[in-house]
Amino acid sequence: MRATMMIGLAGALLAAPALAGAPSYEPAVLLTATQGQWQGELQYRDYQSNKWEGIPVKITITVPGDGLTLVRTAAFDDGPKVGTVFITTLLIVDPAAQTISYASARARRTFESGSARIIQPAPAKDAQHWVLVETELRVDGDSMAQVRETTTRDEGSMIALKEVNPVDDGKDEWLPRNRTVLTLVKP
């Protein structure tokens, strides 16, 4: 039911006509405009103190040239015991289906892949000022959940908030899982 409502909402939002005279900024255009080097923190919510705790992250986003594919390489400083963790993600936007498919690689783990529906809740002001929401049904921890990632770009800053809504808990409640808070270092 939740997935059907989200897909219906996404379709309605994406089918809405653009404002008269306003340029159209499709999700592929907005996402490829994130190309560059970013740094900041991957933050987790400490549920005891209700505060965000962070670890340093550096992310490089490249666009191979087709305007639909992105390669994101992230390096997380996971402390002295683990060291730097590298995650490389290949993403491709399908404008017709309004989805983004991904495959991520991390040492000593199996590939993670999936496809999320893209929702653009409001027209973008320009390629550096926008909000996109990605939703998908997938395993989170040990159970199925609706996963929602809301990315907000404001010029040289970008925040991606990941929230989960467990399917089998009998509630319709989105819980914050983590967020990435970034600053553009080099376009």
CSV table of C-alpha atoms in Angstrom, one decimal:
chain,number,residue,atom,x,y,z
A,1,MET,CA,0.0,0.0,0.0
A,2,ARG,CA,2.7,2.5,1.0
A,3,ALA,CA,4.7,1.6,-2.2
A,4,THR,CA,1.6,2.2,-4.3
A,5,MET,CA,0.9,5.5,-2.7
A,6,MET,CA,4.5,6.6,-3.2
A,7,ILE,CA,4.6,5.5,-6.9
A,8,GLY,CA,1.3,7.4,-7.5
A,9,LEU,CA,2.6,10.5,-5.8
A,10,ALA,CA,5.8,10.3,-7.9
A,11,GLY,CA,3.9,9.9,-11.1
A,12,ALA,CA,1.7,12.9,-10.3
A,13,LEU,CA,4.6,15.1,-9.4
A,14,LEU,CA,6.6,14.1,-12.5
A,15,ALA,CA,3.6,14.5,-14.8
A,16,ALA,CA,2.9,18.1,-13.5
A,17,PRO,CA,3.6,20.7,-16.2
A,18,ALA,CA,6.7,22.9,-15.7
A,19,LEU,CA,6.1,26.5,-14.7
A,20,ALA,CA,5.6,28.7,-17.7
A,21,GLY,CA,8.9,30.1,-18.8
A,22,ALA,CA,10.9,28.2,-16.2
A,23,PRO,CA,13.8,26.0,-17.5
A,24,SER,CA,13.3,22.3,-16.9
A,25,TYR,CA,15.8,20.6,-14.6
A,26,GLU,CA,15.3,16.8,-14.9
A,27,PRO,CA,16.8,14.5,-12.3
A,28,ALA,CA,19.6,13.4,-14.6
A,29,VAL,CA,20.7,17.0,-15.2
A,30,LEU,CA,20.6,17.7,-11.4
A,31,LEU,CA,22.5,14.6,-10.4
A,32,THR,CA,25.2,15.0,-13.1
A,33,ALA,CA,25.7,18.6,-11.9
A,34,THR,CA,27.0,17.1,-8.6
A,35,GLN,CA,30.2,16.2,-10.4
A,36,GLY,CA,33.3,17.2,-8.4
A,37,GLN,CA,35.1,16.6,-5.1
A,38,TRP,CA,33.1,16.8,-1.9
A,39,GLN,CA,34.0,16.4,1.7
A,40,GLY,CA,32.2,16.4,5.0
A,41,GLU,CA,30.7,13.8,7.4
A,42,LEU,CA,28.7,10.6,7.3
A,43,GLN,CA,26.5,11.1,10.4
A,44,TYR,CA,24.5,8.5,12.4
A,45,ARG,CA,21.8,9.3,14.9
A,46,ASP,CA,22.7,8.3,18.4
A,47,TYR,CA,19.3,7.2,19.6
A,48,GLN,CA,20.3,7.5,23.3
A,49,SER,CA,21.3,11.2,23.1
A,50,ASN,CA,19.2,12.0,20.0
A,51,LYS,CA,22.3,13.7,18.5
A,52,TRP,CA,24.1,13.1,15.2
A,53,GLU,CA,27.6,11.6,15.5
A,54,GLY,CA,29.8,11.8,12.4
A,55,ILE,CA,32.8,10.3,10.7
A,56,PRO,CA,34.8,12.1,8.0
A,57,VAL,CA,34.1,11.4,4.4
A,58,LYS,CA,35.5,12.4,1.0
A,59,ILE,CA,33.4,11.8,-2.1
A,60,THR,CA,34.4,12.2,-5.8
A,61,ILE,CA,31.6,12.1,-8.4
A,62,THR,CA,32.5,11.7,-12.0
A,63,VAL,CA,30.2,11.7,-15.1
A,64,PRO,CA,31.6,9.6,-17.9
A,65,GLY,CA,29.9,11.7,-20.6
A,66,ASP,CA,26.5,10.2,-21.5
A,67,GLY,CA,24.6,12.6,-19.1
A,68,LEU,CA,22.9,9.6,-17.4
A,69,THR,CA,25.7,7.7,-15.6
A,70,LEU,CA,27.6,8.7,-12.5
A,71,VAL,CA,30.5,7.1,-10.7
A,72,ARG,CA,30.8,7.9,-7.0
A,73,THR,CA,33.9,7.0,-5.0
A,74,ALA,CA,33.6,7.5,-1.2
A,75,ALA,CA,36.4,7.3,1.3
A,76,PHE,CA,35.2,7.1,5.0
A,77,ASP,CA,37.6,7.4,7.9
A,78,ASP,CA,36.2,4.6,10.1
A,79,GLY,CA,38.8,5.1,13.0
A,80,PRO,CA,42.1,3.5,13.9
A,81,LYS,CA,40.8,-0.1,14.1
A,82,VAL,CA,39.2,-0.2,10.6
A,83,GLY,CA,41.0,2.6,8.8
A,84,THR,CA,39.7,4.1,5.5
A,85,VAL,CA,36.8,2.4,3.9
A,86,PHE,CA,36.3,2.8,0.2
A,87,ILE,CA,32.9,2.4,-1.5
A,88,THR,CA,32.6,2.8,-5.3
A,89,THR,CA,29.1,3.2,-6.7
A,90,LEU,CA,28.0,3.1,-10.3
A,91,LEU,CA,24.6,4.9,-10.8
A,92,ILE,CA,22.5,5.3,-13.9
A,93,VAL,CA,19.4,7.5,-14.3
A,94,ASP,CA,16.5,6.2,-16.5
A,95,PRO,CA,14.6,9.4,-17.4
A,96,ALA,CA,11.6,7.5,-18.9
A,97,ALA,CA,11.1,5.3,-15.9
A,98,GLN,CA,12.1,8.0,-13.4
A,99,THR,CA,14.5,5.6,-11.6
A,100,ILE,CA,18.1,5.5,-10.6
A,101,SER,CA,19.8,2.1,-10.6
A,102,TYR,CA,23.0,1.4,-8.7
A,103,ALA,CA,25.6,-1.1,-7.9
A,104,SER,CA,28.1,-0.5,-5.0
A,105,ALA,CA,31.4,-2.3,-4.3
A,106,ARG,CA,33.2,-2.4,-1.0
A,107,ALA,CA,36.2,-4.6,-0.1
A,108,ARG,CA,35.3,-7.9,1.6
A,109,ARG,CA,31.5,-7.5,0.9
A,110,THR,CA,29.2,-8.7,-1.9
A,111,PHE,CA,28.0,-6.1,-4.4
A,112,GLU,CA,24.9,-4.2,-3.3
A,113,SER,CA,22.5,-3.2,-6.1
A,114,GLY,CA,19.0,-1.9,-6.6
A,115,SER,CA,16.8,0.6,-8.3
A,116,ALA,CA,15.0,3.5,-6.6
A,117,ARG,CA,12.1,5.7,-7.8
A,118,ILE,CA,13.0,9.3,-8.2
A,119,ILE,CA,10.6,12.0,-7.0
A,120,GLN,CA,11.2,15.7,-7.6
A,121,PRO,CA,8.9,17.3,-5.0
A,122,ALA,CA,9.2,20.8,-6.4
A,123,PRO,CA,10.8,22.4,-9.5
A,124,ALA,CA,14.5,23.0,-9.1
A,125,LYS,CA,15.5,26.7,-8.9
A,126,ASP,CA,18.6,25.8,-11.0
A,127,ALA,CA,21.2,23.0,-11.2
A,128,GLN,CA,22.7,24.0,-7.8
A,129,HIS,CA,19.4,24.4,-5.9
A,130,TRP,CA,17.1,21.5,-5.7
A,131,VAL,CA,15.6,18.6,-3.7
A,132,LEU,CA,15.3,15.0,-5.0
A,133,VAL,CA,13.8,12.0,-3.2
A,134,GLU,CA,14.6,8.4,-4.0
A,135,THR,CA,12.4,5.6,-2.6
A,136,GLU,CA,12.7,1.8,-2.8
A,137,LEU,CA,11.6,-1.3,-1.0
A,138,ARG,CA,14.6,-3.3,0.2
A,139,VAL,CA,16.3,-5.1,3.1
A,140,ASP,CA,17.4,-2.8,5.9
A,141,GLY,CA,19.2,-4.6,8.7
A,142,ASP,CA,17.4,-7.9,8.9
A,143,SER,CA,14.0,-7.0,7.5
A,144,MET,CA,12.2,-5.3,4.6
A,145,ALA,CA,11.7,-1.6,4.8
A,146,GLN,CA,10.7,1.3,2.6
A,147,VAL,CA,13.9,3.3,2.3
A,148,ARG,CA,13.7,7.0,1.4
A,149,GLU,CA,16.8,9.2,0.7
A,150,THR,CA,16.2,12.9,0.4
A,151,THR,CA,19.0,14.9,-1.2
A,152,THR,CA,19.1,18.7,-0.9
A,153,ARG,CA,21.6,20.7,-2.9
A,154,ASP,CA,22.1,24.3,-2.0
A,155,GLU,CA,25.0,25.7,-4.2
A,156,GLY,CA,28.2,24.3,-2.6
A,157,SER,CA,26.5,22.2,0.0
A,158,MET,CA,24.6,18.9,-0.3
A,159,ILE,CA,22.8,16.9,2.4
A,160,ALA,CA,21.4,13.4,1.8
A,161,LEU,CA,19.1,12.1,4.6
A,162,LYS,CA,18.3,8.4,4.7
A,163,GLU,CA,15.2,7.3,6.5
A,164,VAL,CA,13.6,3.9,6.8
A,165,ASN,CA,10.0,2.7,7.4
A,166,PRO,CA,10.0,-1.0,8.4
A,167,VAL,CA,7.3,-2.9,6.6
A,168,ASP,CA,6.3,-5.4,9.3
A,169,ASP,CA,6.3,-3.2,12.4
A,170,GLY,CA,2.7,-2.2,12.1
A,171,LYS,CA,3.6,1.5,12.0
A,172,ASP,CA,3.8,4.1,9.2
A,173,GLU,CA,6.7,5.9,10.7
A,174,TRP,CA,9.9,7.1,9.0
A,175,LEU,CA,13.0,6.7,11.2
A,176,PRO,CA,16.2,8.6,10.4
A,177,ARG,CA,19.1,6.1,9.6
A,178,ASN,CA,22.0,8.4,8.6
A,179,ARG,CA,22.8,11.5,6.6
A,180,THR,CA,25.7,12.7,4.6
A,181,VAL,CA,26.6,16.4,5.0
A,182,LEU,CA,28.9,17.6,2.2
A,183,THR,CA,30.7,20.7,1.0
A,184,LEU,CA,31.9,21.1,-2.6
A,185,VAL,CA,35.7,21.3,-2.5
A,186,LYS,CA,36.4,21.3,-6.3
A,187,PRO,CA,33.9,21.3,-9.1
